[in-house]
Protein backbone atom coordinates (compact mmCIF):
# COMPACT_ATOMS: atom_id res chain seq x y z
CA UNK A 1 0.00 0.00 0.00
CA UNK A 2 1.21 3.46 -0.91
CA UNK A 3 0.07 6.75 0.61
CA UNK A 4 0.19 9.76 -1.69
CA UNK A 5 -0.65 13.31 -0.72
CA UNK A 6 -1.11 16.58 -2.57
CA UNK A 7 0.30 19.85 -1.33
CA UNK A 8 -0.91 23.36 -2.19
CA UNK A 9 -4.20 22.26 -3.79
CA UNK A 10 -6.41 25.04 -2.35
CA UNK A 11 -5.46 28.60 -3.21
CA UNK A 12 -6.49 30.15 0.13
CA UNK A 13 -4.37 27.61 2.00
CA UNK A 14 -1.42 28.57 -0.19
CA UNK A 15 -1.84 32.15 0.99
CA UNK A 16 -2.18 30.92 4.57
CA UNK A 17 1.07 28.96 4.24
CA UNK A 18 3.21 31.33 2.20
CA UNK A 19 1.40 34.66 2.21
CA UNK A 20 0.55 34.66 -1.50
CA UNK A 21 -2.26 33.42 -3.71
CA UNK A 22 -0.70 31.13 -6.30
CA UNK A 23 -1.44 28.03 -8.35
CA UNK A 24 1.31 25.45 -8.91
CA UNK A 25 1.85 24.54 -12.56
CA UNK A 26 1.43 20.84 -11.68
CA UNK A 27 0.16 18.97 -8.62
CA UNK A 28 2.65 18.94 -5.73
CA UNK A 29 2.95 15.26 -4.78
CA UNK A 30 4.62 13.73 -1.75
CA UNK A 31 4.37 10.35 -0.04
CA UNK A 32 3.97 9.04 3.47
CA UNK A 33 5.35 5.81 4.91
CA UNK A 34 2.88 2.96 5.48
CA UNK A 35 3.54 3.31 9.22
CA UNK A 36 1.97 6.78 8.98
CA UNK A 37 -1.48 5.24 8.55
CA UNK A 38 -3.81 5.80 11.52
CA UNK A 39 -7.24 4.17 11.26
CA UNK A 40 -10.02 2.43 13.18
CA UNK A 41 -10.40 5.43 15.53
CA UNK A 42 -7.09 4.68 17.24
CA UNK A 43 -5.51 7.57 19.19
CA UNK A 44 -2.93 9.90 17.72
CA UNK A 45 0.16 10.18 19.90
CA UNK A 46 1.45 13.72 19.54
CA UNK A 47 5.23 13.64 18.89
CA UNK A 48 6.05 16.56 21.15
CA UNK A 49 9.77 16.41 20.34
CA UNK A 50 8.90 17.68 16.81
CA UNK A 51 7.42 21.00 17.95
CA UNK A 52 4.08 22.27 16.65
CA UNK A 53 1.90 19.58 15.05
CA UNK A 54 -0.84 20.90 12.75
CA UNK A 55 -4.00 19.21 11.48
CA UNK A 56 -4.67 19.43 7.74
CA UNK A 57 -8.14 18.07 6.98
CA UNK A 58 -8.56 16.49 3.55
CA UNK A 59 -10.72 14.36 1.31
CA UNK A 60 -9.04 10.97 0.89
CA UNK A 61 -9.75 8.59 -1.99
CA UNK A 62 -9.15 4.82 -2.12
CA UNK A 63 -7.75 3.22 -5.26
CA UNK A 64 -9.66 0.08 -6.27
CA UNK A 65 -7.82 -1.32 -9.28
CA UNK A 66 -4.41 -1.55 -10.91
CA UNK A 67 -3.62 1.41 -13.12
CA UNK A 68 -0.70 2.99 -14.95
CA UNK A 69 -0.73 6.10 -17.16
CA UNK A 70 -4.48 6.48 -16.67
CA UNK A 71 -6.25 8.98 -18.95
CA UNK A 72 -8.01 11.62 -16.88
CA UNK A 73 -11.37 10.85 -18.51
CA UNK A 74 -11.15 7.29 -17.13
CA UNK A 75 -9.68 8.15 -13.72
CA UNK A 76 -13.05 7.88 -11.94
CA UNK A 77 -12.99 4.13 -12.60
CA UNK A 78 -9.91 3.68 -10.42
CA UNK A 79 -11.25 4.77 -7.02
CA UNK A 80 -14.31 3.44 -5.25
CA UNK A 81 -14.59 5.21 -1.88
CA UNK A 82 -13.81 8.45 -0.09
CA UNK A 83 -13.41 9.59 3.49
CA UNK A 84 -12.08 12.45 5.58
CA UNK A 85 -8.47 12.23 6.69
CA UNK A 86 -5.87 14.35 8.45
CA UNK A 87 -2.42 14.97 7.05
CA UNK A 88 -0.67 15.75 10.33
CA UNK A 89 2.26 18.07 9.74
CA UNK A 90 5.19 18.90 12.00
CA UNK A 91 5.08 22.59 11.06
CA UNK A 92 8.32 23.72 12.71
CA UNK A 93 10.21 20.85 11.08
CA UNK A 94 8.58 21.53 7.71
CA UNK A 95 9.51 25.20 7.76
CA UNK A 96 13.10 24.35 8.59
CA UNK A 97 13.30 21.77 5.81
CA UNK A 98 11.69 24.06 3.23
CA UNK A 99 14.05 26.89 4.12
CA UNK A 100 16.97 24.56 3.52
CA UNK A 101 15.53 23.27 0.23
CA UNK A 102 15.25 19.75 1.64
CA UNK A 103 12.48 17.12 1.23
CA UNK A 104 9.42 17.25 3.50
CA UNK A 105 9.26 13.59 4.52
CA UNK A 106 10.32 14.03 8.15
CA UNK A 107 7.58 16.62 8.70
CA UNK A 108 4.86 14.73 6.81
CA UNK A 109 5.52 10.99 6.93
CA UNK A 110 6.13 10.25 10.62
CA UNK A 111 4.20 7.50 12.43
CA UNK A 112 0.47 8.20 12.74
CA UNK A 113 0.56 11.24 10.49
CA UNK A 114 -2.03 9.90 7.98
CA UNK A 115 -5.30 9.56 9.87
CA UNK A 116 -8.30 8.27 7.93
CA UNK A 117 -11.97 7.83 8.76
CA UNK A 118 -14.53 5.25 7.72
CA UNK A 119 -14.90 4.73 3.99
CA UNK A 120 -18.01 5.83 2.11
CA UNK A 121 -18.70 4.41 -1.35
CA UNK A 122 -18.41 7.14 -3.96
CA UNK A 123 -21.71 5.99 -5.48
CA UNK A 124 -23.38 7.67 -2.50
CA UNK A 125 -22.53 11.03 -4.04
CA UNK A 126 -23.45 12.65 -7.33
CA UNK A 127 -20.01 14.22 -7.75
CA UNK A 128 -16.84 13.93 -5.66
CA UNK A 129 -16.00 17.49 -6.78
CA UNK A 130 -19.05 18.82 -4.95
CA UNK A 131 -18.44 17.52 -1.44
CA UNK A 132 -18.23 19.48 1.78
CA UNK A 133 -16.22 18.33 4.76
CA UNK A 134 -15.21 19.78 8.10
CA UNK A 135 -13.20 19.08 11.24
CA UNK A 136 -14.24 19.60 14.84
CA UNK A 137 -11.86 19.74 17.79
CA UNK A 138 -13.42 19.48 21.23
CA UNK A 139 -16.84 20.12 19.72
CA UNK A 140 -15.88 23.28 17.81
CA UNK A 141 -15.55 23.46 14.02
CA UNK A 142 -12.00 24.52 13.18
CA UNK A 143 -11.72 23.81 9.44
CA UNK A 144 -14.14 23.52 6.53
CA UNK A 145 -13.57 22.51 2.93
CA UNK A 146 -15.36 22.13 -0.39
CA UNK A 147 -13.85 19.87 -3.04
CA UNK A 148 -15.06 22.19 -5.79
CA UNK A 149 -12.34 24.62 -4.64
CA UNK A 150 -9.51 22.23 -5.49
CA UNK A 151 -6.96 23.61 -7.93
CA UNK A 152 -6.46 20.09 -9.33
CA UNK A 153 -9.46 17.74 -9.36
CA UNK A 154 -9.46 14.21 -7.97
CA UNK A 155 -9.47 12.74 -11.48
CA UNK A 156 -6.59 14.96 -12.56
CA UNK A 157 -4.58 13.93 -9.51
CA UNK A 158 -5.21 10.21 -10.08
CA UNK A 159 -4.15 10.51 -13.72
CA UNK A 160 -1.09 12.61 -12.85
CA UNK A 161 0.22 10.27 -10.14
CA UNK A 162 -0.29 7.25 -12.40
CA UNK A 163 2.19 8.70 -14.89
CA UNK A 164 4.96 8.17 -12.34
CA UNK A 165 3.70 5.37 -10.06
CA UNK A 166 1.67 2.26 -10.78
CA UNK A 167 -1.48 2.61 -8.69
CA UNK A 168 -2.59 -0.54 -6.90
CA UNK A 169 -5.71 -1.61 -5.05
CA UNK A 170 -5.65 -0.14 -1.55
CA UNK A 171 -3.41 2.83 -2.32
CA UNK A 172 -4.60 6.09 -0.75
CA UNK A 173 -4.53 9.67 -2.00
CA UNK A 174 -4.87 12.65 0.35
CA UNK A 175 -6.12 15.37 -1.99
CA UNK A 176 -5.00 18.53 -0.21
CA UNK A 177 -6.16 20.75 2.62
CA UNK A 178 -8.22 23.95 2.50
CA UNK A 179 -7.52 27.07 4.52
CA UNK A 180 -7.81 26.82 8.30
CA UNK A 181 -5.02 24.53 9.47
CA UNK A 182 -3.95 24.74 13.10
CA UNK A 183 -2.25 22.94 15.99
CA UNK A 184 -3.41 19.89 17.92
CA UNK A 185 -2.67 19.18 21.56
CA UNK A 186 -2.73 16.27 23.97
CA UNK A 187 -6.30 15.50 25.13
CA UNK A 188 -7.92 17.02 22.01
CA UNK A 189 -10.96 15.12 20.72
CA UNK A 190 -11.02 15.03 16.90
CA UNK A 191 -14.12 14.54 14.74
CA UNK A 192 -14.24 14.68 10.94
CA UNK A 193 -17.40 15.01 8.86
CA UNK A 194 -18.09 14.25 5.21
CA UNK A 195 -21.17 16.22 4.28
CA UNK A 196 -23.24 15.70 7.49
CA UNK A 197 -21.94 12.22 8.36
CA UNK A 198 -19.26 11.76 11.00
CA UNK A 199 -16.65 9.42 9.53
CA UNK A 200 -13.59 10.23 11.65
CA UNK A 201 -13.18 10.28 15.44
CA UNK A 202 -10.23 9.80 17.75
CA UNK A 203 -8.35 11.31 20.69
CA UNK A 204 -4.92 12.89 20.88
CA UNK A 205 -2.62 11.55 23.56
PDB file of C-alpha atoms in Angstrom:
ATOM      1  CA  UNK A   1       0.000   0.000   0.000  1.00  0.00           C
ATOM      2  CA  UNK A   2       1.207   3.459  -0.908  1.00  0.00           C
ATOM      3  CA  UNK A   3       0.065   6.747   0.613  1.00  0.00           C
ATOM      4  CA  UNK A   4       0.187   9.758  -1.688  1.00  0.00           C
ATOM      5  CA  UNK A   5      -0.654  13.314  -0.716  1.00  0.00           C
ATOM      6  CA  UNK A   6      -1.114  16.578  -2.574  1.00  0.00           C
ATOM      7  CA  UNK A   7       0.298  19.853  -1.331  1.00  0.00           C
ATOM      8  CA  UNK A   8      -0.907  23.359  -2.186  1.00  0.00           C
ATOM      9  CA  UNK A   9      -4.195  22.264  -3.791  1.00  0.00           C
ATOM     10  CA  UNK A  10      -6.408  25.043  -2.350  1.00  0.00           C
ATOM     11  CA  UNK A  11      -5.457  28.598  -3.212  1.00  0.00           C
ATOM     12  CA  UNK A  12      -6.485  30.153   0.127  1.00  0.00           C
ATOM     13  CA  UNK A  13      -4.371  27.606   1.999  1.00  0.00           C
ATOM     14  CA  UNK A  14      -1.419  28.568  -0.192  1.00  0.00           C
ATOM     15  CA  UNK A  15      -1.839  32.146   0.993  1.00  0.00           C
ATOM     16  CA  UNK A  16      -2.175  30.920   4.572  1.00  0.00           C
ATOM     17  CA  UNK A  17       1.068  28.956   4.243  1.00  0.00           C
ATOM     18  CA  UNK A  18       3.210  31.326   2.199  1.00  0.00           C
ATOM     19  CA  UNK A  19       1.404  34.665   2.209  1.00  0.00           C
ATOM     20  CA  UNK A  20       0.551  34.660  -1.504  1.00  0.00           C
ATOM     21  CA  UNK A  21      -2.264  33.425  -3.715  1.00  0.00           C
ATOM     22  CA  UNK A  22      -0.696  31.130  -6.304  1.00  0.00           C
ATOM     23  CA  UNK A  23      -1.445  28.034  -8.345  1.00  0.00           C
ATOM     24  CA  UNK A  24       1.306  25.450  -8.905  1.00  0.00           C
ATOM     25  CA  UNK A  25       1.849  24.537 -12.557  1.00  0.00           C
ATOM     26  CA  UNK A  26       1.433  20.843 -11.683  1.00  0.00           C
ATOM     27  CA  UNK A  27       0.163  18.971  -8.618  1.00  0.00           C
ATOM     28  CA  UNK A  28       2.653  18.943  -5.732  1.00  0.00           C
ATOM     29  CA  UNK A  29       2.950  15.260  -4.777  1.00  0.00           C
ATOM     30  CA  UNK A  30       4.621  13.727  -1.749  1.00  0.00           C
ATOM     31  CA  UNK A  31       4.366  10.347  -0.043  1.00  0.00           C
ATOM     32  CA  UNK A  32       3.974   9.039   3.466  1.00  0.00           C
ATOM     33  CA  UNK A  33       5.354   5.806   4.913  1.00  0.00           C
ATOM     34  CA  UNK A  34       2.876   2.960   5.478  1.00  0.00           C
ATOM     35  CA  UNK A  35       3.541   3.308   9.221  1.00  0.00           C
ATOM     36  CA  UNK A  36       1.973   6.781   8.984  1.00  0.00           C
ATOM     37  CA  UNK A  37      -1.484   5.237   8.547  1.00  0.00           C
ATOM     38  CA  UNK A  38      -3.808   5.802  11.518  1.00  0.00           C
ATOM     39  CA  UNK A  39      -7.237   4.166  11.260  1.00  0.00           C
ATOM     40  CA  UNK A  40     -10.023   2.432  13.184  1.00  0.00           C
ATOM     41  CA  UNK A  41     -10.405   5.427  15.533  1.00  0.00           C
ATOM     42  CA  UNK A  42      -7.089   4.681  17.241  1.00  0.00           C
ATOM     43  CA  UNK A  43      -5.508   7.570  19.190  1.00  0.00           C
ATOM     44  CA  UNK A  44      -2.935   9.903  17.717  1.00  0.00           C
ATOM     45  CA  UNK A  45       0.161  10.176  19.896  1.00  0.00           C
ATOM     46  CA  UNK A  46       1.446  13.725  19.543  1.00  0.00           C
ATOM     47  CA  UNK A  47       5.229  13.641  18.885  1.00  0.00           C
ATOM     48  CA  UNK A  48       6.045  16.561  21.148  1.00  0.00           C
ATOM     49  CA  UNK A  49       9.766  16.413  20.336  1.00  0.00           C
ATOM     50  CA  UNK A  50       8.895  17.676  16.812  1.00  0.00           C
ATOM     51  CA  UNK A  51       7.422  20.996  17.949  1.00  0.00           C
ATOM     52  CA  UNK A  52       4.083  22.271  16.647  1.00  0.00           C
ATOM     53  CA  UNK A  53       1.902  19.579  15.046  1.00  0.00           C
ATOM     54  CA  UNK A  54      -0.842  20.896  12.745  1.00  0.00           C
ATOM     55  CA  UNK A  55      -3.999  19.208  11.483  1.00  0.00           C
ATOM     56  CA  UNK A  56      -4.667  19.430   7.744  1.00  0.00           C
ATOM     57  CA  UNK A  57      -8.140  18.072   6.976  1.00  0.00           C
ATOM     58  CA  UNK A  58      -8.557  16.495   3.546  1.00  0.00           C
ATOM     59  CA  UNK A  59     -10.721  14.362   1.309  1.00  0.00           C
ATOM     60  CA  UNK A  60      -9.038  10.965   0.891  1.00  0.00           C
ATOM     61  CA  UNK A  61      -9.750   8.587  -1.985  1.00  0.00           C
ATOM     62  CA  UNK A  62      -9.149   4.825  -2.117  1.00  0.00           C
ATOM     63  CA  UNK A  63      -7.752   3.216  -5.255  1.00  0.00           C
ATOM     64  CA  UNK A  64      -9.665   0.085  -6.269  1.00  0.00           C
ATOM     65  CA  UNK A  65      -7.817  -1.319  -9.278  1.00  0.00           C
ATOM     66  CA  UNK A  66      -4.411  -1.548 -10.909  1.00  0.00           C
ATOM     67  CA  UNK A  67      -3.619   1.408 -13.119  1.00  0.00           C
ATOM     68  CA  UNK A  68      -0.696   2.988 -14.955  1.00  0.00           C
ATOM     69  CA  UNK A  69      -0.731   6.104 -17.165  1.00  0.00           C
ATOM     70  CA  UNK A  70      -4.479   6.483 -16.667  1.00  0.00           C
ATOM     71  CA  UNK A  71      -6.253   8.983 -18.953  1.00  0.00           C
ATOM     72  CA  UNK A  72      -8.009  11.618 -16.883  1.00  0.00           C
ATOM     73  CA  UNK A  73     -11.374  10.845 -18.509  1.00  0.00           C
ATOM     74  CA  UNK A  74     -11.154   7.293 -17.127  1.00  0.00           C
ATOM     75  CA  UNK A  75      -9.679   8.146 -13.718  1.00  0.00           C
ATOM     76  CA  UNK A  76     -13.054   7.879 -11.942  1.00  0.00           C
ATOM     77  CA  UNK A  77     -12.989   4.134 -12.597  1.00  0.00           C
ATOM     78  CA  UNK A  78      -9.906   3.683 -10.420  1.00  0.00           C
ATOM     79  CA  UNK A  79     -11.247   4.767  -7.020  1.00  0.00           C
ATOM     80  CA  UNK A  80     -14.310   3.443  -5.247  1.00  0.00           C
ATOM     81  CA  UNK A  81     -14.588   5.207  -1.881  1.00  0.00           C
ATOM     82  CA  UNK A  82     -13.810   8.453  -0.092  1.00  0.00           C
ATOM     83  CA  UNK A  83     -13.408   9.586   3.491  1.00  0.00           C
ATOM     84  CA  UNK A  84     -12.079  12.452   5.580  1.00  0.00           C
ATOM     85  CA  UNK A  85      -8.470  12.231   6.688  1.00  0.00           C
ATOM     86  CA  UNK A  86      -5.872  14.355   8.448  1.00  0.00           C
ATOM     87  CA  UNK A  87      -2.421  14.972   7.051  1.00  0.00           C
ATOM     88  CA  UNK A  88      -0.670  15.746  10.330  1.00  0.00           C
ATOM     89  CA  UNK A  89       2.259  18.070   9.745  1.00  0.00           C
ATOM     90  CA  UNK A  90       5.187  18.902  11.998  1.00  0.00           C
ATOM     91  CA  UNK A  91       5.085  22.593  11.059  1.00  0.00           C
ATOM     92  CA  UNK A  92       8.319  23.717  12.714  1.00  0.00           C
ATOM     93  CA  UNK A  93      10.207  20.854  11.081  1.00  0.00           C
ATOM     94  CA  UNK A  94       8.577  21.529   7.709  1.00  0.00           C
ATOM     95  CA  UNK A  95       9.505  25.201   7.764  1.00  0.00           C
ATOM     96  CA  UNK A  96      13.096  24.350   8.593  1.00  0.00           C
ATOM     97  CA  UNK A  97      13.301  21.771   5.805  1.00  0.00           C
ATOM     98  CA  UNK A  98      11.689  24.061   3.232  1.00  0.00           C
ATOM     99  CA  UNK A  99      14.047  26.894   4.120  1.00  0.00           C
ATOM    100  CA  UNK A 100      16.974  24.556   3.520  1.00  0.00           C
ATOM    101  CA  UNK A 101      15.532  23.274   0.235  1.00  0.00           C
ATOM    102  CA  UNK A 102      15.253  19.752   1.636  1.00  0.00           C
ATOM    103  CA  UNK A 103      12.482  17.117   1.233  1.00  0.00           C
ATOM    104  CA  UNK A 104       9.423  17.250   3.499  1.00  0.00           C
ATOM    105  CA  UNK A 105       9.262  13.588   4.520  1.00  0.00           C
ATOM    106  CA  UNK A 106      10.319  14.034   8.148  1.00  0.00           C
ATOM    107  CA  UNK A 107       7.583  16.619   8.697  1.00  0.00           C
ATOM    108  CA  UNK A 108       4.861  14.734   6.808  1.00  0.00           C
ATOM    109  CA  UNK A 109       5.523  10.993   6.934  1.00  0.00           C
ATOM    110  CA  UNK A 110       6.125  10.253  10.616  1.00  0.00           C
ATOM    111  CA  UNK A 111       4.201   7.497  12.434  1.00  0.00           C
ATOM    112  CA  UNK A 112       0.471   8.203  12.745  1.00  0.00           C
ATOM    113  CA  UNK A 113       0.556  11.237  10.485  1.00  0.00           C
ATOM    114  CA  UNK A 114      -2.026   9.901   7.984  1.00  0.00           C
ATOM    115  CA  UNK A 115      -5.296   9.563   9.873  1.00  0.00           C
ATOM    116  CA  UNK A 116      -8.298   8.274   7.928  1.00  0.00           C
ATOM    117  CA  UNK A 117     -11.969   7.834   8.761  1.00  0.00           C
ATOM    118  CA  UNK A 118     -14.533   5.249   7.722  1.00  0.00           C
ATOM    119  CA  UNK A 119     -14.902   4.727   3.986  1.00  0.00           C
ATOM    120  CA  UNK A 120     -18.010   5.827   2.113  1.00  0.00           C
ATOM    121  CA  UNK A 121     -18.702   4.409  -1.351  1.00  0.00           C
ATOM    122  CA  UNK A 122     -18.409   7.136  -3.964  1.00  0.00           C
ATOM    123  CA  UNK A 123     -21.712   5.994  -5.476  1.00  0.00           C
ATOM    124  CA  UNK A 124     -23.376   7.673  -2.498  1.00  0.00           C
ATOM    125  CA  UNK A 125     -22.531  11.031  -4.040  1.00  0.00           C
ATOM    126  CA  UNK A 126     -23.450  12.654  -7.330  1.00  0.00           C
ATOM    127  CA  UNK A 127     -20.009  14.223  -7.747  1.00  0.00           C
ATOM    128  CA  UNK A 128     -16.840  13.931  -5.664  1.00  0.00           C
ATOM    129  CA  UNK A 129     -16.001  17.487  -6.781  1.00  0.00           C
ATOM    130  CA  UNK A 130     -19.048  18.824  -4.949  1.00  0.00           C
ATOM    131  CA  UNK A 131     -18.444  17.516  -1.440  1.00  0.00           C
ATOM    132  CA  UNK A 132     -18.230  19.484   1.780  1.00  0.00           C
ATOM    133  CA  UNK A 133     -16.216  18.332   4.762  1.00  0.00           C
ATOM    134  CA  UNK A 134     -15.208  19.780   8.101  1.00  0.00           C
ATOM    135  CA  UNK A 135     -13.200  19.077  11.238  1.00  0.00           C
ATOM    136  CA  UNK A 136     -14.236  19.602  14.841  1.00  0.00           C
ATOM    137  CA  UNK A 137     -11.855  19.741  17.785  1.00  0.00           C
ATOM    138  CA  UNK A 138     -13.419  19.475  21.227  1.00  0.00           C
ATOM    139  CA  UNK A 139     -16.838  20.119  19.715  1.00  0.00           C
ATOM    140  CA  UNK A 140     -15.877  23.277  17.806  1.00  0.00           C
ATOM    141  CA  UNK A 141     -15.552  23.462  14.016  1.00  0.00           C
ATOM    142  CA  UNK A 142     -11.999  24.519  13.176  1.00  0.00           C
ATOM    143  CA  UNK A 143     -11.725  23.807   9.438  1.00  0.00           C
ATOM    144  CA  UNK A 144     -14.142  23.520   6.526  1.00  0.00           C
ATOM    145  CA  UNK A 145     -13.570  22.514   2.935  1.00  0.00           C
ATOM    146  CA  UNK A 146     -15.358  22.131  -0.389  1.00  0.00           C
ATOM    147  CA  UNK A 147     -13.847  19.865  -3.043  1.00  0.00           C
ATOM    148  CA  UNK A 148     -15.063  22.189  -5.786  1.00  0.00           C
ATOM    149  CA  UNK A 149     -12.345  24.620  -4.637  1.00  0.00           C
ATOM    150  CA  UNK A 150      -9.508  22.231  -5.488  1.00  0.00           C
ATOM    151  CA  UNK A 151      -6.957  23.610  -7.933  1.00  0.00           C
ATOM    152  CA  UNK A 152      -6.457  20.094  -9.334  1.00  0.00           C
ATOM    153  CA  UNK A 153      -9.456  17.736  -9.359  1.00  0.00           C
ATOM    154  CA  UNK A 154      -9.458  14.214  -7.969  1.00  0.00           C
ATOM    155  CA  UNK A 155      -9.474  12.735 -11.481  1.00  0.00           C
ATOM    156  CA  UNK A 156      -6.590  14.962 -12.565  1.00  0.00           C
ATOM    157  CA  UNK A 157      -4.582  13.928  -9.507  1.00  0.00           C
ATOM    158  CA  UNK A 158      -5.208  10.209 -10.080  1.00  0.00           C
ATOM    159  CA  UNK A 159      -4.152  10.507 -13.725  1.00  0.00           C
ATOM    160  CA  UNK A 160      -1.092  12.607 -12.850  1.00  0.00           C
ATOM    161  CA  UNK A 161       0.218  10.273 -10.140  1.00  0.00           C
ATOM    162  CA  UNK A 162      -0.293   7.250 -12.395  1.00  0.00           C
ATOM    163  CA  UNK A 163       2.193   8.698 -14.891  1.00  0.00           C
ATOM    164  CA  UNK A 164       4.961   8.167 -12.341  1.00  0.00           C
ATOM    165  CA  UNK A 165       3.705   5.373 -10.057  1.00  0.00           C
ATOM    166  CA  UNK A 166       1.667   2.265 -10.783  1.00  0.00           C
ATOM    167  CA  UNK A 167      -1.481   2.611  -8.687  1.00  0.00           C
ATOM    168  CA  UNK A 168      -2.592  -0.538  -6.899  1.00  0.00           C
ATOM    169  CA  UNK A 169      -5.711  -1.610  -5.052  1.00  0.00           C
ATOM    170  CA  UNK A 170      -5.654  -0.136  -1.554  1.00  0.00           C
ATOM    171  CA  UNK A 171      -3.415   2.831  -2.322  1.00  0.00           C
ATOM    172  CA  UNK A 172      -4.604   6.091  -0.754  1.00  0.00           C
ATOM    173  CA  UNK A 173      -4.528   9.672  -1.999  1.00  0.00           C
ATOM    174  CA  UNK A 174      -4.867  12.651   0.349  1.00  0.00           C
ATOM    175  CA  UNK A 175      -6.120  15.371  -1.992  1.00  0.00           C
ATOM    176  CA  UNK A 176      -4.995  18.531  -0.205  1.00  0.00           C
ATOM    177  CA  UNK A 177      -6.156  20.754   2.615  1.00  0.00           C
ATOM    178  CA  UNK A 178      -8.217  23.953   2.497  1.00  0.00           C
ATOM    179  CA  UNK A 179      -7.516  27.072   4.520  1.00  0.00           C
ATOM    180  CA  UNK A 180      -7.810  26.821   8.299  1.00  0.00           C
ATOM    181  CA  UNK A 181      -5.017  24.533   9.473  1.00  0.00           C
ATOM    182  CA  UNK A 182      -3.951  24.735  13.098  1.00  0.00           C
ATOM    183  CA  UNK A 183      -2.250  22.935  15.985  1.00  0.00           C
ATOM    184  CA  UNK A 184      -3.412  19.887  17.917  1.00  0.00           C
ATOM    185  CA  UNK A 185      -2.672  19.178  21.559  1.00  0.00           C
ATOM    186  CA  UNK A 186      -2.728  16.275  23.971  1.00  0.00           C
ATOM    187  CA  UNK A 187      -6.302  15.499  25.127  1.00  0.00           C
ATOM    188  CA  UNK A 188      -7.917  17.016  22.014  1.00  0.00           C
ATOM    189  CA  UNK A 189     -10.962  15.119  20.716  1.00  0.00           C
ATOM    190  CA  UNK A 190     -11.023  15.028  16.905  1.00  0.00           C
ATOM    191  CA  UNK A 191     -14.121  14.536  14.737  1.00  0.00           C
ATOM    192  CA  UNK A 192     -14.244  14.678  10.938  1.00  0.00           C
ATOM    193  CA  UNK A 193     -17.405  15.014   8.858  1.00  0.00           C
ATOM    194  CA  UNK A 194     -18.090  14.246   5.207  1.00  0.00           C
ATOM    195  CA  UNK A 195     -21.172  16.218   4.282  1.00  0.00           C
ATOM    196  CA  UNK A 196     -23.238  15.699   7.485  1.00  0.00           C
ATOM    197  CA  UNK A 197     -21.935  12.225   8.361  1.00  0.00           C
ATOM    198  CA  UNK A 198     -19.256  11.757  11.001  1.00  0.00           C
ATOM    199  CA  UNK A 199     -16.648   9.420   9.529  1.00  0.00           C
ATOM    200  CA  UNK A 200     -13.591  10.228  11.650  1.00  0.00           C
ATOM    201  CA  UNK A 201     -13.183  10.276  15.439  1.00  0.00           C
ATOM    202  CA  UNK A 202     -10.227   9.801  17.750  1.00  0.00           C
ATOM    203  CA  UNK A 203      -8.346  11.314  20.685  1.00  0.00           C
ATOM    204  CA  UNK A 204      -4.918  12.888  20.878  1.00  0.00           C
ATOM    205  CA  UNK A 205      -2.621  11.549  23.563  1.00  0.00           C
TER     206      UNK A 205
END
